[in-house]
XYZ file of C-alpha atoms in Angstrom:
252
model
C -61.805 -19.561 148.648
C -63.833 -18.817 145.449
C -62.853 -22.358 144.153
C -59.097 -21.550 144.344
C -56.274 -23.059 146.317
C -55.255 -21.838 149.745
C -52.573 -19.075 149.789
C -53.947 -17.174 146.780
C -53.844 -13.442 147.256
C -54.234 -12.041 143.774
C -56.145 -12.700 140.541
C -54.987 -11.841 137.006
C -57.780 -11.815 134.431
C -57.509 -11.847 130.691
C -60.188 -9.565 129.302
C -61.396 -10.824 125.932
C -63.251 -14.164 126.406
C -62.828 -14.242 130.180
C -64.548 -11.098 131.487
C -66.182 -9.903 128.309
C -67.406 -11.367 124.996
C -65.155 -9.073 122.995
C -63.381 -12.211 121.798
C -66.186 -12.657 119.320
C -65.887 -9.050 118.273
C -62.110 -9.402 117.839
C -62.658 -12.580 115.846
C -65.054 -10.841 113.486
C -62.669 -7.973 112.923
C -59.686 -10.305 112.345
C -61.760 -12.435 109.835
C -62.939 -9.415 107.854
C -59.426 -7.872 107.792
C -57.593 -11.050 106.677
C -60.172 -12.132 104.175
C -60.100 -8.781 102.465
C -56.339 -8.977 102.161
C -56.219 -12.621 101.126
C -58.945 -12.052 98.506
C -57.056 -9.188 96.957
C -53.870 -11.213 97.063
C -55.533 -14.065 95.254
C -56.861 -11.739 92.538
C -53.418 -10.244 91.961
C -51.295 -13.387 92.204
C -53.609 -16.078 90.886
C -53.242 -17.994 94.123
C -56.404 -19.849 95.337
C -58.358 -17.807 97.911
C -58.376 -19.635 101.242
C -60.255 -17.607 103.838
C -59.252 -17.036 107.382
C -60.735 -19.836 109.569
C -62.391 -18.072 112.568
C -61.978 -21.189 114.657
C -58.735 -22.953 113.788
C -56.698 -19.968 112.529
C -58.039 -17.652 115.291
C -57.166 -20.085 118.113
C -53.797 -21.126 116.731
C -52.372 -17.874 115.451
C -54.255 -14.854 116.794
C -56.140 -15.372 120.085
C -54.532 -13.685 123.093
C -51.570 -12.225 121.239
C -50.580 -8.618 120.647
C -52.039 -7.290 117.358
C -48.725 -7.317 115.369
C -47.901 -10.748 116.523
C -51.305 -12.007 115.419
C -50.878 -10.531 111.928
C -47.312 -11.846 111.575
C -48.013 -15.374 112.909
C -51.163 -15.884 110.810
C -49.472 -14.721 107.592
C -46.481 -16.907 108.330
C -48.798 -19.875 108.514
C -49.709 -19.134 104.908
C -46.161 -18.555 103.849
C -46.617 -14.744 103.587
C -44.051 -12.255 104.846
C -44.736 -8.514 104.964
C -42.619 -5.587 106.011
C -43.187 -4.582 109.617
C -44.117 -0.995 109.010
C -44.712 1.507 111.810
C -47.556 2.007 114.249
C -49.011 4.950 112.400
C -49.227 3.234 109.023
C -52.414 4.266 107.215
C -55.440 1.996 106.750
C -55.588 2.490 103.024
C -52.168 1.294 101.967
C -51.919 0.090 98.345
C -51.611 -3.717 98.098
C -47.880 -3.521 97.156
C -47.161 -1.455 100.239
C -49.245 -3.297 102.807
C -47.370 -3.845 106.164
C -47.873 -5.877 109.333
C -48.682 -2.665 111.198
C -51.076 -1.439 108.503
C -53.067 -4.645 108.512
C -53.158 -4.430 112.321
C -54.468 -0.899 112.112
C -57.204 -1.988 109.729
C -58.279 -4.673 112.156
C -58.299 -2.183 115.049
C -60.357 0.337 113.148
C -62.891 -2.401 112.357
C -62.939 -3.541 115.974
C -63.599 -0.048 117.302
C -66.441 0.377 114.782
C -67.973 -2.883 115.948
C -67.701 -1.891 119.599
C -69.279 1.520 118.933
C -72.111 -0.113 116.986
C -72.846 -3.166 119.010
C -71.374 -2.432 122.445
C -69.542 -4.991 124.654
C -71.189 -7.915 126.452
C -69.961 -8.748 129.938
C -70.178 -12.342 131.149
C -72.404 -11.990 134.184
C -70.659 -14.886 135.939
C -67.400 -12.996 135.599
C -68.925 -9.803 136.968
C -70.208 -11.766 139.930
C -66.855 -13.376 140.409
C -64.985 -10.020 140.417
C -67.402 -8.678 143.036
C -66.983 -11.758 145.165
C -63.163 -11.377 144.836
C -63.262 -7.769 145.896
C -65.407 -8.673 148.928
C -63.003 -11.434 149.896
C -60.072 -8.975 149.848
C -58.258 -10.506 146.843
C -56.152 -8.250 144.675
C -57.395 -7.974 141.074
C -55.807 -6.945 137.787
C -56.731 -7.263 134.129
C -53.871 -8.466 131.811
C -54.721 -8.243 128.107
C -52.884 -7.915 124.836
C -55.558 -5.482 123.579
C -54.619 -1.825 123.260
C -58.321 -1.010 123.786
C -58.541 -2.511 127.279
C -59.135 0.736 129.139
C -62.027 1.715 126.834
C -63.680 -1.738 127.235
C -63.399 -1.648 131.060
C -64.914 1.843 131.142
C -67.788 1.129 128.770
C -68.730 -2.036 130.662
C -68.361 -0.565 134.129
C -65.793 -3.218 135.060
C -63.101 -0.563 135.743
C -64.409 -0.160 139.322
C -63.851 -3.789 140.009
C -60.107 -4.005 139.152
C -57.080 -2.300 140.669
C -54.527 -2.515 137.956
C -54.284 -2.883 134.149
C -51.581 -4.289 131.883
C -52.504 -4.031 128.252
C -51.186 -3.746 124.706
C -50.091 -0.144 125.375
C -48.163 -1.294 128.444
C -46.414 -3.957 126.334
C -45.367 -1.354 123.822
C -44.257 1.231 126.387
C -42.262 -1.227 128.485
C -40.999 -3.405 125.630
C -42.597 -6.569 127.037
C -43.107 -9.663 125.010
C -46.772 -10.735 124.394
C -48.351 -14.039 125.241
C -47.373 -16.873 125.212
C -44.350 -15.199 126.946
C -45.267 -14.679 130.578
C -44.046 -11.020 130.649
C -47.509 -9.362 130.750
C -48.786 -11.539 133.601
C -45.554 -11.028 135.534
C -46.053 -7.300 135.084
C -49.538 -7.715 136.433
C -48.263 -9.508 139.572
C -45.675 -6.704 140.057
C -48.421 -4.056 139.724
C -50.304 -5.758 142.571
C -47.150 -6.298 144.611
C -47.477 -10.063 144.795
C -45.278 -13.040 143.969
C -46.429 -15.078 140.968
C -46.832 -18.172 143.201
C -49.548 -16.322 145.088
C -51.482 -15.291 141.968
C -54.035 -17.074 139.745
C -54.215 -16.541 135.948
C -57.575 -16.648 134.282
C -57.367 -17.308 130.466
C -59.379 -18.577 127.617
C -56.614 -18.425 124.962
C -54.133 -21.214 124.537
C -51.286 -18.666 124.352
C -52.463 -17.064 127.564
C -52.694 -20.374 129.494
C -49.212 -21.251 128.291
C -47.960 -17.854 129.574
C -49.487 -18.493 132.978
C -47.885 -21.887 133.299
C -44.496 -20.708 132.030
C -44.509 -17.776 134.432
C -44.645 -20.014 137.535
C -48.069 -18.782 138.699
C -49.672 -20.711 141.532
C -52.753 -21.750 139.582
C -54.031 -21.277 136.004
C -57.784 -21.368 135.304
C -58.672 -22.186 131.706
C -62.019 -20.710 130.625
C -63.555 -22.764 127.846
C -66.011 -20.692 125.814
C -65.455 -22.497 122.501
C -65.128 -26.192 123.313
C -61.331 -26.576 123.556
C -61.000 -27.758 127.135
C -58.571 -30.535 126.232
C -56.276 -28.048 124.522
C -56.436 -25.699 127.452
C -55.279 -28.506 129.738
C -52.548 -29.508 127.303
C -51.144 -26.039 127.351
C -51.025 -25.983 131.214
C -54.461 -25.126 132.718
C -54.722 -26.349 136.309
C -58.521 -26.533 135.933
C -60.958 -25.758 133.158
C -64.371 -24.207 133.644
C -67.104 -23.032 131.250
C -67.773 -19.863 133.237
C -66.270 -18.207 136.336
C -69.598 -18.744 138.056
C -68.635 -22.421 138.172
C -65.868 -21.484 140.588
C -68.317 -19.666 142.839
C -70.373 -22.872 143.119
C -67.222 -24.872 144.031
C -66.222 -22.301 146.638
C -69.461 -22.617 148.547
């Protein structure tokens, strides 16, 4: 059914990069935030300025993770350790007082500005797939590390096609670990009342694919939007497609 194994009853979709093209918007916001910080750091310390790589750094350290984890993991790759701070840290912290939370808040403010200015693109193959899944009677949930998931679902009209949502706010409220830990997908399965073995994970991020495999889900679909199909398979994808519409063709 829909290009999936027999026995599947529920579908768990990542948002950014799977259903919507907000991955590109997130990437732009991360790049701008990190480059501004790294540039100021270079000016103050005399270190050479090495910008954030929107391909390698994004995929390795940021993609699919909760905001604070992305900040922490990328900075660690550069040998930088900052205080954690608190969720309400201001955007305009002086350089000497910058925190992980503060940088994350800068990124989120930039992201929201970009969404308000440019909107959010939905992959039409994904919209078609969600509709087909609803018609087939499959349960459907969105599982995303983004704290802005609800807003994106509403602005794109996808909210009517999903039954449950696990997002960055859920992780914070329930104390769940972010991807590559499987906690968020397991919470999605619980929200739909299904066993993980009956559920399929749809992910474009390496961390998310790894989470799906680690969680014991019945099938993991890797969605390759950026040309890293081999890496998706290496991290545990059962199959890799360029677009969810490819699965509709297989299911005919």
